[in-house]
Backbone as a ProteinNet text record, in pm:
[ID]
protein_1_A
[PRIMARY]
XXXXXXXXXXXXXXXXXXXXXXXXXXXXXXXXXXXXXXXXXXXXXXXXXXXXXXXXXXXXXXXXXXXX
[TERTIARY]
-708.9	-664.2	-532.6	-502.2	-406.4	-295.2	-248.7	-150.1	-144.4	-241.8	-216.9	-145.4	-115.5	-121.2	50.7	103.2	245.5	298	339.8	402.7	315.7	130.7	68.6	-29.7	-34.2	-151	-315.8	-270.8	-406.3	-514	-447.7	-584.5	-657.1	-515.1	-591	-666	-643.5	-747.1	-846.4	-838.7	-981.6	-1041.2	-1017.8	-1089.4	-1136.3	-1054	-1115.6	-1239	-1210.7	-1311.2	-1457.3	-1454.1	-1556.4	-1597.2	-1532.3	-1604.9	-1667.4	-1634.4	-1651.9	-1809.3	-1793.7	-1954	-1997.9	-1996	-2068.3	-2145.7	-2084.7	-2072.1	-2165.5	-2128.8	-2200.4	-2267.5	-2382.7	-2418.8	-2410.2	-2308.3	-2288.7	-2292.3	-2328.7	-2282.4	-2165.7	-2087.8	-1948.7	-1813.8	-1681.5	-1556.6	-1456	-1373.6	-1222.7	-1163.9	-1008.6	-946.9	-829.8	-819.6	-740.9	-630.7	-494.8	-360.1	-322.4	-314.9	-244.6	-99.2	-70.1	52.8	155.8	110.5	222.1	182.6	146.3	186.5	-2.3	-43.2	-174.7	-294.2	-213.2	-297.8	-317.7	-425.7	-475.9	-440.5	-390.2	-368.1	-439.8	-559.5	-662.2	-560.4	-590.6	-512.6	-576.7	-761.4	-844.4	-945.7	-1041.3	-1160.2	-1272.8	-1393.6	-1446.8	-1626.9	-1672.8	-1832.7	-1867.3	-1760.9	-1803.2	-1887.7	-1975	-2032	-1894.6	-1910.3	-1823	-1804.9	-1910	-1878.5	-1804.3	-1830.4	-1740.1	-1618.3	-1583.8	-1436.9	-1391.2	-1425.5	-1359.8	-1355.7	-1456.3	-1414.7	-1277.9	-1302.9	-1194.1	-1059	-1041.5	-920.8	-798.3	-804.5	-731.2	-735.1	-739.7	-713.9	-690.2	-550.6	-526.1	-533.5	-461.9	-469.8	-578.5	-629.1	-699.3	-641.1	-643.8	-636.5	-766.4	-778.6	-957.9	-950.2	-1027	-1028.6	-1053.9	-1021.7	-1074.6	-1219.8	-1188.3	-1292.4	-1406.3	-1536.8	-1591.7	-1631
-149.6	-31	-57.4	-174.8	-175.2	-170.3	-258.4	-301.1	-155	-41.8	54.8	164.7	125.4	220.8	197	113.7	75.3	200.6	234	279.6	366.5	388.7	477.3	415.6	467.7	400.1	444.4	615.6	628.1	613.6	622.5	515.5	402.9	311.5	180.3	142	260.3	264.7	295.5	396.3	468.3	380.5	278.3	213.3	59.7	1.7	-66	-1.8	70.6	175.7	225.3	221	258.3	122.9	-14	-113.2	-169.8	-157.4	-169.2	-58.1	6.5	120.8	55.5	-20.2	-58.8	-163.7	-260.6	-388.8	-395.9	-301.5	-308.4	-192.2	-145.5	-35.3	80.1	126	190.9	321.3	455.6	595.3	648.2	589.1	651.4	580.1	569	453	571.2	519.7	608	440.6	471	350.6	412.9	377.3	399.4	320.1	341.1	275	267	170.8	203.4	244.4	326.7	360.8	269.2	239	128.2	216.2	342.8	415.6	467.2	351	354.5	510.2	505.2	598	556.6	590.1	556.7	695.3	635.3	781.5	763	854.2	835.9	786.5	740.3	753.6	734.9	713.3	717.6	751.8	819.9	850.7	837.6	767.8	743	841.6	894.4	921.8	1008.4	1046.7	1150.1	1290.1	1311.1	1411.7	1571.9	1642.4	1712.4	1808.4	1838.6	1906.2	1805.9	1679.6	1540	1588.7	1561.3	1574.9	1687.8	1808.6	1927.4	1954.4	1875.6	1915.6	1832.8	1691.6	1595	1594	1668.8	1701.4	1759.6	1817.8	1890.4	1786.8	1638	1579.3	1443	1416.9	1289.8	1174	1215.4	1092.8	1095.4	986.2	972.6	890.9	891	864	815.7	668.4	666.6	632.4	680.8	660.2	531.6	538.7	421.5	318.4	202.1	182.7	107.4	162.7	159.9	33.4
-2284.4	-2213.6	-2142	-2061.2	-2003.2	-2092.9	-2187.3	-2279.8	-2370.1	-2418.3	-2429.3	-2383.9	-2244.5	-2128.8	-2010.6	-2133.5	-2039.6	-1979.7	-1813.2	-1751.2	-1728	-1780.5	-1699.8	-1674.7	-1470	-1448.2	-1423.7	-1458.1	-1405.4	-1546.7	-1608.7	-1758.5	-1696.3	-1619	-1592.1	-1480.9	-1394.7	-1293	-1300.1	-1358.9	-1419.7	-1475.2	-1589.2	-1646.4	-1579.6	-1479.5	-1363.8	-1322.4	-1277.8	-1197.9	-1212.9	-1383.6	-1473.4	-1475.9	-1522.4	-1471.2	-1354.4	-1245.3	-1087.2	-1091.7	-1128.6	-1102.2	-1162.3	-1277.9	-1365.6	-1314	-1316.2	-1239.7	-1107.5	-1015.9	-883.2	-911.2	-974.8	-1002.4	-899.6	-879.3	-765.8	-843.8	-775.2	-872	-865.2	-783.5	-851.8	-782	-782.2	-714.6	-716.1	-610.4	-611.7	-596.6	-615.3	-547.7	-473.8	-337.5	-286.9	-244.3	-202.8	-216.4	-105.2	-32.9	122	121.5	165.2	189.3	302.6	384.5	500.1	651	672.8	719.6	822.6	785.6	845.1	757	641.1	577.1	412.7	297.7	218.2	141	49.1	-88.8	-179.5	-236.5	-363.3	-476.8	-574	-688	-793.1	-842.4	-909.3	-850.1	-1009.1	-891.6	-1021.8	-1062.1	-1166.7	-1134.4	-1210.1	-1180.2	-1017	-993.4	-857.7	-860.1	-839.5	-827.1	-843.1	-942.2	-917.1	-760.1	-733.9	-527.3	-482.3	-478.5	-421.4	-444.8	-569.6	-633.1	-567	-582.3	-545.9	-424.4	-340.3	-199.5	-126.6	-204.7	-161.7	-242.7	-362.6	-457	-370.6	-242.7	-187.2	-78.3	-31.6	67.2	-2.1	-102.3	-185.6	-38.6	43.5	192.6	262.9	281.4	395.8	495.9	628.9	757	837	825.4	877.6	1070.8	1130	1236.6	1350.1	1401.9	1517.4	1488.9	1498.6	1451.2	1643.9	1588.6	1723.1	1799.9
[MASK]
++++++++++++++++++++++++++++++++++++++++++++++++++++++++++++++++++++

């Protein structure tokens, strides 16, 4: 997949991703990218419940809060 996939990355995330669920049988992975800026930009998202997806499709950044 990767060597298929020169100059695009969301194939190769996705397909990390699909391994990582796999792997840790988890039901579903995003991967997120830190930006520098104390905030996280989605940039894959593998096996999400579609309500998941669509509620979070309209918020690519996250900003996580204080931690307690």
């Amino acid at each position: 997949m990767i060597s298929s996939s020169p100059g695009e990355v969301a194939p190769v995330f996705e397909t990390i991703l699909e391994s990582a669920t796999r792997i840790c049988d988890a039901k579903f992975a995003n991967l997120l990218l830190y930006q520098g800026d104390g905030a996280f930009r989605r940039e894959a998202l593998f096996g999400a419940p579609p309500a998941w997806a669509e509620e979070n499709a309209g918020r690519p950044v996250f900003r996580p809060g204080p931690l307690n």
